[in-house]
Protein backbone atom coordinates (compact mmCIF):
# COMPACT_ATOMS: atom_id res chain seq x y z
CA UNK A 1 0.00 0.00 0.00
CA UNK A 2 1.21 3.50 -0.77
CA UNK A 3 2.14 5.79 2.12
CA UNK A 4 0.28 9.02 2.91
CA UNK A 5 2.17 12.17 3.85
CA UNK A 6 1.02 15.53 5.17
CA UNK A 7 3.44 18.32 4.29
CA UNK A 8 2.38 21.42 6.22
CA UNK A 9 2.72 24.71 4.37
CA UNK A 10 3.46 23.19 0.98
CA UNK A 11 1.67 25.66 -1.30
CA UNK A 12 5.08 27.26 -1.95
CA UNK A 13 8.70 27.39 -0.85
CA UNK A 14 10.48 24.38 0.59
CA UNK A 15 7.25 22.54 1.36
CA UNK A 16 6.28 22.57 -2.29
CA UNK A 17 9.58 20.91 -3.26
CA UNK A 18 9.16 18.34 -0.46
CA UNK A 19 5.63 17.49 -1.62
CA UNK A 20 6.75 17.03 -5.20
CA UNK A 21 9.73 14.91 -4.19
CA UNK A 22 7.72 12.64 -1.88
CA UNK A 23 5.19 12.16 -4.63
CA UNK A 24 7.93 11.11 -7.04
CA UNK A 25 8.78 8.40 -4.48
CA UNK A 26 5.20 7.08 -4.76
CA UNK A 27 3.79 8.78 -1.65
CA UNK A 28 0.20 10.15 -1.67
CA UNK A 29 0.60 13.75 -0.56
CA UNK A 30 -1.51 16.28 1.33
CA UNK A 31 -0.51 19.76 0.18
CA UNK A 32 -1.52 21.72 3.26
CA UNK A 33 -1.87 25.49 2.95
CA UNK A 34 -3.23 28.38 4.96
CA UNK A 35 -4.47 31.12 2.63
CA UNK A 36 -3.18 30.39 -0.83
CA UNK A 37 -5.61 27.89 -2.35
CA UNK A 38 -4.67 28.69 -5.92
CA UNK A 39 -0.99 27.96 -5.35
CA UNK A 40 -1.76 24.76 -3.43
CA UNK A 41 -4.04 23.55 -6.25
CA UNK A 42 -1.23 24.31 -8.70
CA UNK A 43 1.17 22.09 -6.72
CA UNK A 44 -1.45 19.33 -6.78
CA UNK A 45 -1.88 19.76 -10.55
CA UNK A 46 1.89 19.51 -11.07
CA UNK A 47 2.04 16.32 -9.00
CA UNK A 48 -0.88 14.81 -10.89
CA UNK A 49 0.65 15.79 -14.24
CA UNK A 50 3.72 13.79 -13.20
CA UNK A 51 1.54 10.76 -12.38
CA UNK A 52 1.34 11.25 -8.60
CA UNK A 53 -1.56 11.54 -6.17
CA UNK A 54 -2.15 14.67 -4.09
CA UNK A 55 -4.86 16.76 -2.52
CA UNK A 56 -4.82 20.36 -1.29
CA UNK A 57 -6.19 20.73 2.24
CA UNK A 58 -6.61 24.11 3.90
CA UNK A 59 -5.97 24.37 7.61
CA UNK A 60 -4.24 26.46 10.24
CA UNK A 61 -2.06 23.78 11.77
CA UNK A 62 -1.23 25.98 14.75
CA UNK A 63 -4.76 25.44 16.08
CA UNK A 64 -6.20 22.24 17.50
CA UNK A 65 -9.24 22.49 15.26
CA UNK A 66 -7.13 23.10 12.15
CA UNK A 67 -4.64 20.30 12.81
CA UNK A 68 -7.46 17.89 13.59
CA UNK A 69 -9.31 18.80 10.42
CA UNK A 70 -6.26 18.46 8.16
CA UNK A 71 -5.57 14.95 9.46
CA UNK A 72 -9.26 13.98 9.33
CA UNK A 73 -9.60 15.18 5.73
CA UNK A 74 -6.40 13.39 4.73
CA UNK A 75 -7.74 10.12 6.18
CA UNK A 76 -11.11 10.64 4.50
CA UNK A 77 -9.73 11.49 1.05
CA UNK A 78 -7.12 8.72 0.91
CA UNK A 79 -9.07 6.16 2.98
CA UNK A 80 -6.06 5.28 5.14
CA UNK A 81 -4.16 6.66 8.10
CA UNK A 82 -1.31 9.15 7.81
CA UNK A 83 2.19 7.63 7.67
CA UNK A 84 4.39 10.71 7.31
CA UNK A 85 4.16 14.26 8.68
CA UNK A 86 6.58 16.94 7.55
CA UNK A 87 6.26 19.90 9.95
CA UNK A 88 7.30 22.68 7.61
CA UNK A 89 4.73 25.51 7.84
CA UNK A 90 5.92 28.91 8.93
CA UNK A 91 4.44 32.39 9.27
CA UNK A 92 6.15 35.79 9.16
CA UNK A 93 9.62 35.75 10.74
CA UNK A 94 10.37 39.31 11.90
CA UNK A 95 13.97 40.09 12.87
CA UNK A 96 13.70 41.87 16.23
CA UNK A 97 16.28 43.15 18.69
CA UNK A 98 15.93 42.42 22.39
CA UNK A 99 14.67 45.99 22.78
CA UNK A 100 11.90 45.35 20.30
CA UNK A 101 10.93 41.72 20.89
CA UNK A 102 8.06 40.65 23.17
CA UNK A 103 6.98 37.33 24.62
CA UNK A 104 4.13 37.33 22.08
CA UNK A 105 6.76 37.46 19.31
CA UNK A 106 8.36 34.35 20.81
CA UNK A 107 4.98 32.64 21.04
CA UNK A 108 4.24 33.47 17.38
CA UNK A 109 7.27 31.38 16.38
CA UNK A 110 6.67 28.63 18.97
CA UNK A 111 3.19 28.13 17.54
CA UNK A 112 4.76 27.01 14.26
CA UNK A 113 7.88 25.23 15.49
CA UNK A 114 6.46 23.45 18.52
CA UNK A 115 2.67 23.70 18.83
CA UNK A 116 1.74 22.64 15.30
CA UNK A 117 4.14 19.65 15.25
CA UNK A 118 2.84 18.61 18.69
CA UNK A 119 -0.82 18.80 17.67
CA UNK A 120 -0.23 16.87 14.45
CA UNK A 121 2.00 14.22 16.01
CA UNK A 122 -0.48 13.53 18.79
CA UNK A 123 -3.24 13.24 16.19
CA UNK A 124 -1.43 10.79 13.85
CA UNK A 125 0.67 8.66 16.19
CA UNK A 126 -2.16 6.23 17.03
CA UNK A 127 -2.35 5.09 13.40
CA UNK A 128 1.44 4.96 13.10
CA UNK A 129 1.71 2.82 16.23
CA UNK A 130 -0.98 0.51 14.90
CA UNK A 131 0.96 0.08 11.62
CA UNK A 132 4.31 -0.02 13.42
CA UNK A 133 5.59 2.47 10.85
CA UNK A 134 5.75 6.23 10.90
CA UNK A 135 7.89 9.21 10.00
CA UNK A 136 7.89 12.63 11.66
CA UNK A 137 10.18 15.20 10.07
CA UNK A 138 10.53 18.59 11.74
CA UNK A 139 11.96 21.41 9.64
CA UNK A 140 14.31 23.48 11.77
CA UNK A 141 16.91 25.99 10.63
CA UNK A 142 20.66 26.53 10.61
CA UNK A 143 20.01 29.57 12.84
CA UNK A 144 20.08 27.08 15.71
CA UNK A 145 23.80 26.63 15.04
CA UNK A 146 24.48 30.26 14.15
CA UNK A 147 22.53 31.98 16.94
CA UNK A 148 21.78 35.02 14.77
CA UNK A 149 21.55 38.29 16.70
CA UNK A 150 18.29 40.26 16.63
CA UNK A 151 16.38 37.13 15.66
CA UNK A 152 16.00 35.43 19.05
CA UNK A 153 12.27 34.88 18.60
CA UNK A 154 12.91 32.59 15.63
CA UNK A 155 16.22 31.14 16.87
CA UNK A 156 14.64 30.13 20.19
CA UNK A 157 11.65 28.43 18.60
CA UNK A 158 13.81 26.53 16.12
CA UNK A 159 16.16 25.54 18.95
CA UNK A 160 13.25 23.89 20.74
CA UNK A 161 12.90 21.60 17.72
CA UNK A 162 16.31 20.05 18.48
CA UNK A 163 15.46 18.59 21.87
CA UNK A 164 11.82 17.94 21.01
CA UNK A 165 12.95 15.77 18.11
CA UNK A 166 15.30 13.75 20.30
CA UNK A 167 12.70 13.28 23.03
CA UNK A 168 9.99 12.14 20.60
CA UNK A 169 12.43 9.79 18.90
CA UNK A 170 13.21 8.13 22.23
CA UNK A 171 9.53 7.81 23.06
CA UNK A 172 8.27 6.60 19.69
CA UNK A 173 11.14 4.41 18.49
CA UNK A 174 9.71 1.25 20.02
CA UNK A 175 6.62 1.74 17.85
CA UNK A 176 8.51 1.84 14.55
CA UNK A 177 8.20 5.62 14.30
CA UNK A 178 11.29 7.68 13.46
CA UNK A 179 11.54 11.37 14.32
CA UNK A 180 14.18 13.59 12.76
CA UNK A 181 14.80 17.26 12.10
CA UNK A 182 16.22 18.75 8.92
CA UNK A 183 17.85 22.17 9.38
CA UNK A 184 18.09 24.15 6.12
CA UNK A 185 20.50 26.94 5.41
CA UNK A 186 19.36 30.10 3.65
CA UNK A 187 17.45 28.97 0.60
CA UNK A 188 15.85 31.78 -1.39
CA UNK A 189 12.16 31.19 -1.99
CA UNK A 190 9.49 33.62 -3.13
CA UNK A 191 9.01 35.20 0.30
CA UNK A 192 12.62 36.46 0.17
CA UNK A 193 11.84 38.50 -2.95
CA UNK A 194 14.76 39.27 -5.20
CA UNK A 195 18.08 38.23 -3.66
CA UNK A 196 20.85 40.43 -4.99
CA UNK A 197 24.10 38.94 -6.24
CA UNK A 198 25.86 40.93 -3.52
CA UNK A 199 23.80 39.58 -0.60
CA UNK A 200 23.97 36.04 -2.00
CA UNK A 201 27.76 36.29 -2.29
CA UNK A 202 28.01 37.53 1.30
CA UNK A 203 26.23 34.40 2.50
CA UNK A 204 27.89 31.98 0.09
CA UNK A 205 31.37 33.13 1.09
CA UNK A 206 30.75 31.48 4.48
CA UNK A 207 29.48 28.24 2.99
CA UNK A 208 32.13 25.52 2.55
CA UNK A 209 30.40 24.19 -0.57
CA UNK A 210 30.32 27.73 -2.06
CA UNK A 211 26.76 27.83 -3.34
CA UNK A 212 23.24 28.64 -2.17
CA UNK A 213 20.98 25.74 -1.36
CA UNK A 214 18.00 24.81 -3.48
CA UNK A 215 14.60 23.65 -2.21
CA UNK A 216 15.39 20.30 -3.86
CA UNK A 217 18.38 19.86 -1.51
CA UNK A 218 15.99 19.87 1.46
CA UNK A 219 13.44 17.71 -0.34
CA UNK A 220 16.06 15.03 -1.09
CA UNK A 221 17.07 14.77 2.59
CA UNK A 222 13.46 14.59 3.75
CA UNK A 223 12.66 11.97 1.12
CA UNK A 224 15.54 9.77 2.26
CA UNK A 225 14.36 9.87 5.88
CA UNK A 226 10.85 8.96 4.77
CA UNK A 227 11.87 5.85 2.85
CA UNK A 228 12.17 2.35 4.33
CA UNK A 229 15.91 2.58 3.75
CA UNK A 230 16.06 5.67 5.99
CA UNK A 231 14.42 3.73 8.80
CA UNK A 232 17.49 3.29 11.03
CA UNK A 233 17.94 7.04 11.45
CA UNK A 234 16.06 8.66 14.31
CA UNK A 235 16.47 11.49 16.79
CA UNK A 236 18.91 13.26 14.46
CA UNK A 237 19.27 16.93 13.66
CA UNK A 238 20.63 17.10 10.15
CA UNK A 239 21.99 20.34 8.73
CA UNK A 240 21.44 20.76 5.01
CA UNK A 241 23.34 23.99 4.45
CA UNK A 242 26.48 23.27 2.46
CA UNK A 243 28.41 22.88 5.70
CA UNK A 244 27.86 26.39 7.07
CA UNK A 245 27.23 24.78 10.46
CA UNK A 246 28.43 21.29 11.26
CA UNK A 247 25.37 19.89 12.98
CA UNK A 248 23.52 21.19 15.98
N1 LIG B 1 13.75 29.23 3.02
C1 LIG B 1 14.74 29.31 3.89
O1 LIG B 1 15.76 29.99 3.65
C2 LIG B 1 14.68 28.56 5.19
C3 LIG B 1 15.85 28.44 5.95
C4 LIG B 1 15.82 27.75 7.13
C5 LIG B 1 14.64 27.18 7.57
N2 LIG B 1 13.51 27.31 6.84
C6 LIG B 1 12.30 26.68 7.34
O2 LIG B 1 11.73 25.91 6.30
C7 LIG B 1 10.31 25.90 6.41
C8 LIG B 1 9.69 26.41 5.11
O3 LIG B 1 10.13 27.73 4.89
P1 LIG B 1 9.83 28.49 3.51
O4 LIG B 1 10.88 29.54 3.40
O5 LIG B 1 9.67 27.51 2.42
O6 LIG B 1 8.43 29.18 3.87
P2 LIG B 1 7.38 29.95 2.93
O7 LIG B 1 7.83 29.93 1.51
O8 LIG B 1 7.13 31.27 3.57
O9 LIG B 1 6.05 29.06 3.00
C9 LIG B 1 5.32 29.02 4.18
C10 LIG B 1 4.20 28.01 4.01
O10 LIG B 1 3.52 27.87 5.26
C11 LIG B 1 2.12 28.02 5.04
N3 LIG B 1 1.46 28.51 6.25
C12 LIG B 1 1.53 29.76 6.81
N4 LIG B 1 0.79 29.79 7.93
C13 LIG B 1 0.23 28.55 8.07
C14 LIG B 1 -0.64 27.97 9.03
N5 LIG B 1 -1.07 28.66 10.10
N6 LIG B 1 -1.03 26.68 8.84
C15 LIG B 1 -0.62 25.97 7.75
N7 LIG B 1 0.21 26.46 6.83
C16 LIG B 1 0.64 27.75 7.00
C17 LIG B 1 2.01 28.95 3.85
O11 LIG B 1 0.71 28.78 3.27
P3 LIG B 1 0.02 29.94 2.34
O12 LIG B 1 0.83 29.98 1.08
O13 LIG B 1 -1.36 29.46 2.12
O14 LIG B 1 0.12 31.21 3.13
C18 LIG B 1 3.15 28.43 2.98
O15 LIG B 1 2.76 27.28 2.27
C19 LIG B 1 9.99 26.77 7.63
O16 LIG B 1 9.83 25.97 8.76
C20 LIG B 1 11.21 27.66 7.75
O17 LIG B 1 11.38 28.16 9.05
C21 LIG B 1 13.50 27.99 5.66
PDB file of N, CA and C and ligand atoms in Angstrom, residues 8-15 32-37 39 59-62 87-91 93 112 139-142 154 158 183-192, ligand 1:
ATOM      1  N   UNK A   8       3.029  20.155   5.834  1.00  0.00           N
ATOM      2  CA  UNK A   8       2.380  21.418   6.217  1.00  0.00           C
ATOM      3  C   UNK A   8       3.039  22.576   5.471  1.00  0.00           C
ATOM      4  N   UNK A   9       2.203  23.530   5.077  1.00  0.00           N
ATOM      5  CA  UNK A   9       2.724  24.709   4.375  1.00  0.00           C
ATOM      6  C   UNK A   9       3.454  24.341   3.102  1.00  0.00           C
ATOM      7  N   UNK A  10       2.750  23.626   2.203  1.00  0.00           N
ATOM      8  CA  UNK A  10       3.458  23.193   0.980  1.00  0.00           C
ATOM      9  C   UNK A  10       2.859  23.803  -0.284  1.00  0.00           C
ATOM     10  N   UNK A  11       2.174  24.945  -0.126  1.00  0.00           N
ATOM     11  CA  UNK A  11       1.672  25.658  -1.304  1.00  0.00           C
ATOM     12  C   UNK A  11       2.798  26.387  -2.025  1.00  0.00           C
ATOM     13  N   UNK A  12       3.938  26.532  -1.354  1.00  0.00           N
ATOM     14  CA  UNK A  12       5.077  27.256  -1.955  1.00  0.00           C
ATOM     15  C   UNK A  12       6.339  26.912  -1.178  1.00  0.00           C
ATOM     16  N   UNK A  13       7.450  27.516  -1.587  1.00  0.00           N
ATOM     17  CA  UNK A  13       8.697  27.389  -0.847  1.00  0.00           C
ATOM     18  C   UNK A  13       9.208  25.959  -0.730  1.00  0.00           C
ATOM     19  N   UNK A  14       9.855  25.689   0.394  1.00  0.00           N
ATOM     20  CA  UNK A  14      10.482  24.383   0.586  1.00  0.00           C
ATOM     21  C   UNK A  14       9.442  23.265   0.633  1.00  0.00           C
ATOM     22  N   UNK A  15       8.291  23.556   1.249  1.00  0.00           N
ATOM     23  CA  UNK A  15       7.246  22.536   1.361  1.00  0.00           C
ATOM     24  C   UNK A  15       6.772  22.038   0.007  1.00  0.00           C
ATOM     25  N   UNK A  32      -0.822  20.845   2.304  1.00  0.00           N
ATOM     26  CA  UNK A  32      -1.524  21.724   3.259  1.00  0.00           C
ATOM     27  C   UNK A  32      -1.147  23.181   2.985  1.00  0.00           C
ATOM     28  N   UNK A  33      -2.134  24.059   3.129  1.00  0.00           N
ATOM     29  CA  UNK A  33      -1.874  25.490   2.948  1.00  0.00           C
ATOM     30  C   UNK A  33      -2.741  26.252   3.933  1.00  0.00           C
ATOM     31  N   UNK A  34      -2.464  27.551   4.036  1.00  0.00           N
ATOM     32  CA  UNK A  34      -3.231  28.378   4.959  1.00  0.00           C
ATOM     33  C   UNK A  34      -4.179  29.297   4.198  1.00  0.00           C
ATOM     34  N   UNK A  35      -3.628  30.120   3.292  1.00  0.00           N
ATOM     35  CA  UNK A  35      -4.468  31.117   2.629  1.00  0.00           C
ATOM     36  C   UNK A  35      -4.426  31.030   1.105  1.00  0.00           C
ATOM     37  N   UNK A  36      -3.462  30.301   0.585  1.00  0.00           N
ATOM     38  CA  UNK A  36      -3.182  30.387  -0.832  1.00  0.00           C
ATOM     39  C   UNK A  36      -3.691  29.168  -1.606  1.00  0.00           C
ATOM     40  N   UNK A  37      -5.014  29.072  -1.725  1.00  0.00           N
ATOM     41  CA  UNK A  37      -5.607  27.886  -2.345  1.00  0.00           C
ATOM     42  C   UNK A  37      -5.123  27.682  -3.786  1.00  0.00           C
ATOM     43  N   UNK A  39      -2.356  28.503  -5.257  1.00  0.00           N
ATOM     44  CA  UNK A  39      -0.988  27.960  -5.350  1.00  0.00           C
ATOM     45  C   UNK A  39      -0.966  26.485  -4.934  1.00  0.00           C
ATOM     46  N   UNK A  59      -5.869  24.518   6.170  1.00  0.00           N
ATOM     47  CA  UNK A  59      -5.971  24.371   7.612  1.00  0.00           C
ATOM     48  C   UNK A  59      -4.859  25.114   8.319  1.00  0.00           C
ATOM     49  N   UNK A  60      -5.233  25.813   9.382  1.00  0.00           N
ATOM     50  CA  UNK A  60      -4.244  26.464  10.240  1.00  0.00           C
ATOM     51  C   UNK A  60      -3.742  25.414  11.224  1.00  0.00           C
ATOM     52  N   UNK A  61      -2.553  24.886  10.960  1.00  0.00           N
ATOM     53  CA  UNK A  61      -2.057  23.777  11.772  1.00  0.00           C
ATOM     54  C   UNK A  61      -1.574  24.217  13.150  1.00  0.00           C
ATOM     55  N   UNK A  62      -1.602  25.520  13.413  1.00  0.00           N
ATOM     56  CA  UNK A  62      -1.227  25.981  14.749  1.00  0.00           C
ATOM     57  C   UNK A  62      -2.421  25.953  15.711  1.00  0.00           C
ATOM     58  N   UNK A  87       6.646  18.649   9.266  1.00  0.00           N
ATOM     59  CA  UNK A  87       6.261  19.897   9.946  1.00  0.00           C
ATOM     60  C   UNK A  87       7.100  21.032   9.391  1.00  0.00           C
ATOM     61  N   UNK A  88       6.545  21.700   8.391  1.00  0.00           N
ATOM     62  CA  UNK A  88       7.303  22.680   7.606  1.00  0.00           C
ATOM     63  C   UNK A  88       6.715  24.086   7.662  1.00  0.00           C
ATOM     64  N   UNK A  89       5.419  24.202   7.951  1.00  0.00           N
ATOM     65  CA  UNK A  89       4.731  25.507   7.838  1.00  0.00           C
ATOM     66  C   UNK A  89       5.398  26.575   8.697  1.00  0.00           C
ATOM     67  N   UNK A  90       5.375  27.774   8.180  1.00  0.00           N
ATOM     68  CA  UNK A  90       5.915  28.910   8.927  1.00  0.00           C
ATOM     69  C   UNK A  90       5.120  30.155   8.584  1.00  0.00           C
ATOM     70  N   UNK A  91       5.075  31.099   9.519  1.00  0.00           N
ATOM     71  CA  UNK A  91       4.439  32.388   9.265  1.00  0.00           C
ATOM     72  C   UNK A  91       5.513  33.456   9.090  1.00  0.00           C
ATOM     73  N   UNK A  93       8.472  35.960   9.843  1.00  0.00           N
ATOM     74  CA  UNK A  93       9.625  35.754  10.739  1.00  0.00           C
ATOM     75  C   UNK A  93      10.332  37.098  10.948  1.00  0.00           C
ATOM     76  N   UNK A 112       4.417  27.760  15.478  1.00  0.00           N
ATOM     77  CA  UNK A 112       4.755  27.015  14.262  1.00  0.00           C
ATOM     78  C   UNK A 112       5.753  25.897  14.531  1.00  0.00           C
ATOM     79  N   UNK A 139      11.044  20.520  10.360  1.00  0.00           N
ATOM     80  CA  UNK A 139      11.955  21.408   9.638  1.00  0.00           C
ATOM     81  C   UNK A 139      12.429  22.496  10.604  1.00  0.00           C
ATOM     82  N   UNK A 140      13.711  22.486  10.876  1.00  0.00           N
ATOM     83  CA  UNK A 140      14.307  23.480  11.774  1.00  0.00           C
ATOM     84  C   UNK A 140      14.952  24.587  10.969  1.00  0.00           C
ATOM     85  N   UNK A 141      16.172  24.960  11.360  1.00  0.00           N
ATOM     86  CA  UNK A 141      16.914  25.988  10.626  1.00  0.00           C
ATOM     87  C   UNK A 141      18.362  25.998  11.103  1.00  0.00           C
ATOM     88  N   UNK A 142      19.246  26.407  10.213  1.00  0.00           N
ATOM     89  CA  UNK A 142      20.656  26.529  10.613  1.00  0.00           C
ATOM     90  C   UNK A 142      20.856  27.632  11.654  1.00  0.00           C
ATOM     91  N   UNK A 154      12.852  33.711  16.569  1.00  0.00           N
ATOM     92  CA  UNK A 154      12.907  32.586  15.630  1.00  0.00           C
ATOM     93  C   UNK A 154      13.958  31.559  16.060  1.00  0.00           C
ATOM     94  N   UNK A 158      13.173  27.594  16.901  1.00  0.00           N
ATOM     95  CA  UNK A 158      13.807  26.529  16.115  1.00  0.00           C
ATOM     96  C   UNK A 158      14.730  25.682  16.996  1.00  0.00           C
ATOM     97  N   UNK A 183      17.590  20.745   9.129  1.00  0.00           N
ATOM     98  CA  UNK A 183      17.846  22.170   9.383  1.00  0.00           C
ATOM     99  C   UNK A 183      18.427  22.821   8.120  1.00  0.00           C
ATOM    100  N   UNK A 184      17.587  23.532   7.343  1.00  0.00           N
ATOM    101  CA  UNK A 184      18.086  24.151   6.115  1.00  0.00           C
ATOM    102  C   UNK A 184      18.949  25.375   6.388  1.00  0.00           C
ATOM    103  N   UNK A 185      19.837  25.637   5.454  1.00  0.00           N
ATOM    104  CA  UNK A 185      20.502  26.938   5.406  1.00  0.00           C
ATOM    105  C   UNK A 185      19.600  27.920   4.683  1.00  0.00           C
ATOM    106  N   UNK A 186      20.139  29.092   4.381  1.00  0.00           N
ATOM    107  CA  UNK A 186      19.358  30.101   3.653  1.00  0.00           C
ATOM    108  C   UNK A 186      19.101  29.602   2.225  1.00  0.00           C
ATOM    109  N   UNK A 187      17.833  29.461   1.924  1.00  0.00           N
ATOM    110  CA  UNK A 187      17.446  28.969   0.604  1.00  0.00           C
ATOM    111  C   UNK A 187      16.404  29.933   0.042  1.00  0.00           C
ATOM    112  N   UNK A 188      16.794  30.780  -0.906  1.00  0.00           N
ATOM    113  CA  UNK A 188      15.851  31.783  -1.391  1.00  0.00           C
ATOM    114  C   UNK A 188      14.587  31.137  -1.949  1.00  0.00           C
ATOM    115  N   UNK A 189      13.459  31.599  -1.452  1.00  0.00           N
ATOM    116  CA  UNK A 189      12.156  31.191  -1.987  1.00  0.00           C
ATOM    117  C   UNK A 189      11.389  32.486  -2.210  1.00  0.00           C
ATOM    118  N   UNK A 190      10.166  32.390  -2.695  1.00  0.00           N
ATOM    119  CA  UNK A 190       9.493  33.619  -3.132  1.00  0.00           C
ATOM    120  C   UNK A 190       9.322  34.668  -2.035  1.00  0.00           C
ATOM    121  N   UNK A 191       9.205  34.205  -0.768  1.00  0.00           N
ATOM    122  CA  UNK A 191       9.014  35.203   0.303  1.00  0.00           C
ATOM    123  C   UNK A 191      10.243  36.091   0.497  1.00  0.00           C
ATOM    124  N   UNK A 192      11.403  35.650   0.036  1.00  0.00           N
ATOM    125  CA  UNK A 192      12.615  36.464   0.170  1.00  0.00           C
ATOM    126  C   UNK A 192      12.703  37.542  -0.905  1.00  0.00           C
TER     127      UNK A 192
HETATM  128  N1  LIG B   1      13.752  29.232   3.021  1.00  0.00           N
HETATM  129  C1  LIG B   1      14.744  29.313   3.893  1.00  0.00           C
HETATM  130  O1  LIG B   1      15.759  29.986   3.648  1.00  0.00           O
HETATM  131  C2  LIG B   1      14.676  28.556   5.192  1.00  0.00           C
HETATM  132  C3  LIG B   1      15.850  28.442   5.946  1.00  0.00           C
HETATM  133  C4  LIG B   1      15.820  27.747   7.133  1.00  0.00           C
HETATM  134  C5  LIG B   1      14.642  27.182   7.568  1.00  0.00           C
HETATM  135  N2  LIG B   1      13.515  27.312   6.839  1.00  0.00           N
HETATM  136  C6  LIG B   1      12.296  26.680   7.339  1.00  0.00           C
HETATM  137  O2  LIG B   1      11.730  25.912   6.304  1.00  0.00           O
HETATM  138  C7  LIG B   1      10.310  25.901   6.408  1.00  0.00           C
HETATM  139  C8  LIG B   1       9.690  26.406   5.106  1.00  0.00           C
HETATM  140  O3  LIG B   1      10.132  27.729   4.891  1.00  0.00           O
HETATM  141  P1  LIG B   1       9.831  28.491   3.511  1.00  0.00           P
HETATM  142  O4  LIG B   1      10.881  29.537   3.395  1.00  0.00           O
HETATM  143  O5  LIG B   1       9.669  27.513   2.419  1.00  0.00           O
HETATM  144  O6  LIG B   1       8.429  29.176   3.866  1.00  0.00           O
HETATM  145  P2  LIG B   1       7.384  29.953   2.929  1.00  0.00           P
HETATM  146  O7  LIG B   1       7.829  29.931   1.508  1.00  0.00           O
HETATM  147  O8  LIG B   1       7.132  31.268   3.571  1.00  0.00           O
HETATM  148  O9  LIG B   1       6.053  29.057   3.001  1.00  0.00           O
HETATM  149  C9  LIG B   1       5.317  29.020   4.180  1.00  0.00           C
HETATM  150  C10 LIG B   1       4.198  28.012   4.014  1.00  0.00           C
HETATM  151  O10 LIG B   1       3.523  27.875   5.264  1.00  0.00           O
HETATM  152  C11 LIG B   1       2.122  28.017   5.035  1.00  0.00           C
HETATM  153  N3  LIG B   1       1.461  28.510   6.245  1.00  0.00           N
HETATM  154  C12 LIG B   1       1.531  29.756   6.811  1.00  0.00           C
HETATM  155  N4  LIG B   1       0.791  29.789   7.930  1.00  0.00           N
HETATM  156  C13 LIG B   1       0.226  28.553   8.075  1.00  0.00           C
HETATM  157  C14 LIG B   1      -0.644  27.967   9.026  1.00  0.00           C
HETATM  158  N5  LIG B   1      -1.069  28.663  10.095  1.00  0.00           N
HETATM  159  N6  LIG B   1      -1.029  26.681   8.838  1.00  0.00           N
HETATM  160  C15 LIG B   1      -0.616  25.972   7.753  1.00  0.00           C
HETATM  161  N7  LIG B   1       0.213  26.465   6.829  1.00  0.00           N
HETATM  162  C16 LIG B   1       0.636  27.747   6.995  1.00  0.00           C
HETATM  163  C17 LIG B   1       2.007  28.952   3.848  1.00  0.00           C
HETATM  164  O11 LIG B   1       0.707  28.778   3.266  1.00  0.00           O
HETATM  165  P3  LIG B   1       0.016  29.940   2.342  1.00  0.00           P
HETATM  166  O12 LIG B   1       0.830  29.982   1.083  1.00  0.00           O
HETATM  167  O13 LIG B   1      -1.364  29.463   2.119  1.00  0.00           O
HETATM  168  O14 LIG B   1       0.124  31.213   3.127  1.00  0.00           O
HETATM  169  C18 LIG B   1       3.153  28.429   2.981  1.00  0.00           C
HETATM  170  O15 LIG B   1       2.759  27.282   2.267  1.00  0.00           O
HETATM  171  C19 LIG B   1       9.987  26.771   7.627  1.00  0.00           C
HETATM  172  O16 LIG B   1       9.834  25.967   8.760  1.00  0.00           O
HETATM  173  C20 LIG B   1      11.210  27.662   7.753  1.00  0.00           C
HETATM  174  O17 LIG B   1      11.382  28.161   9.050  1.00  0.00           O
HETATM  175  C21 LIG B   1      13.503  27.987   5.656  1.00  0.00           C
END
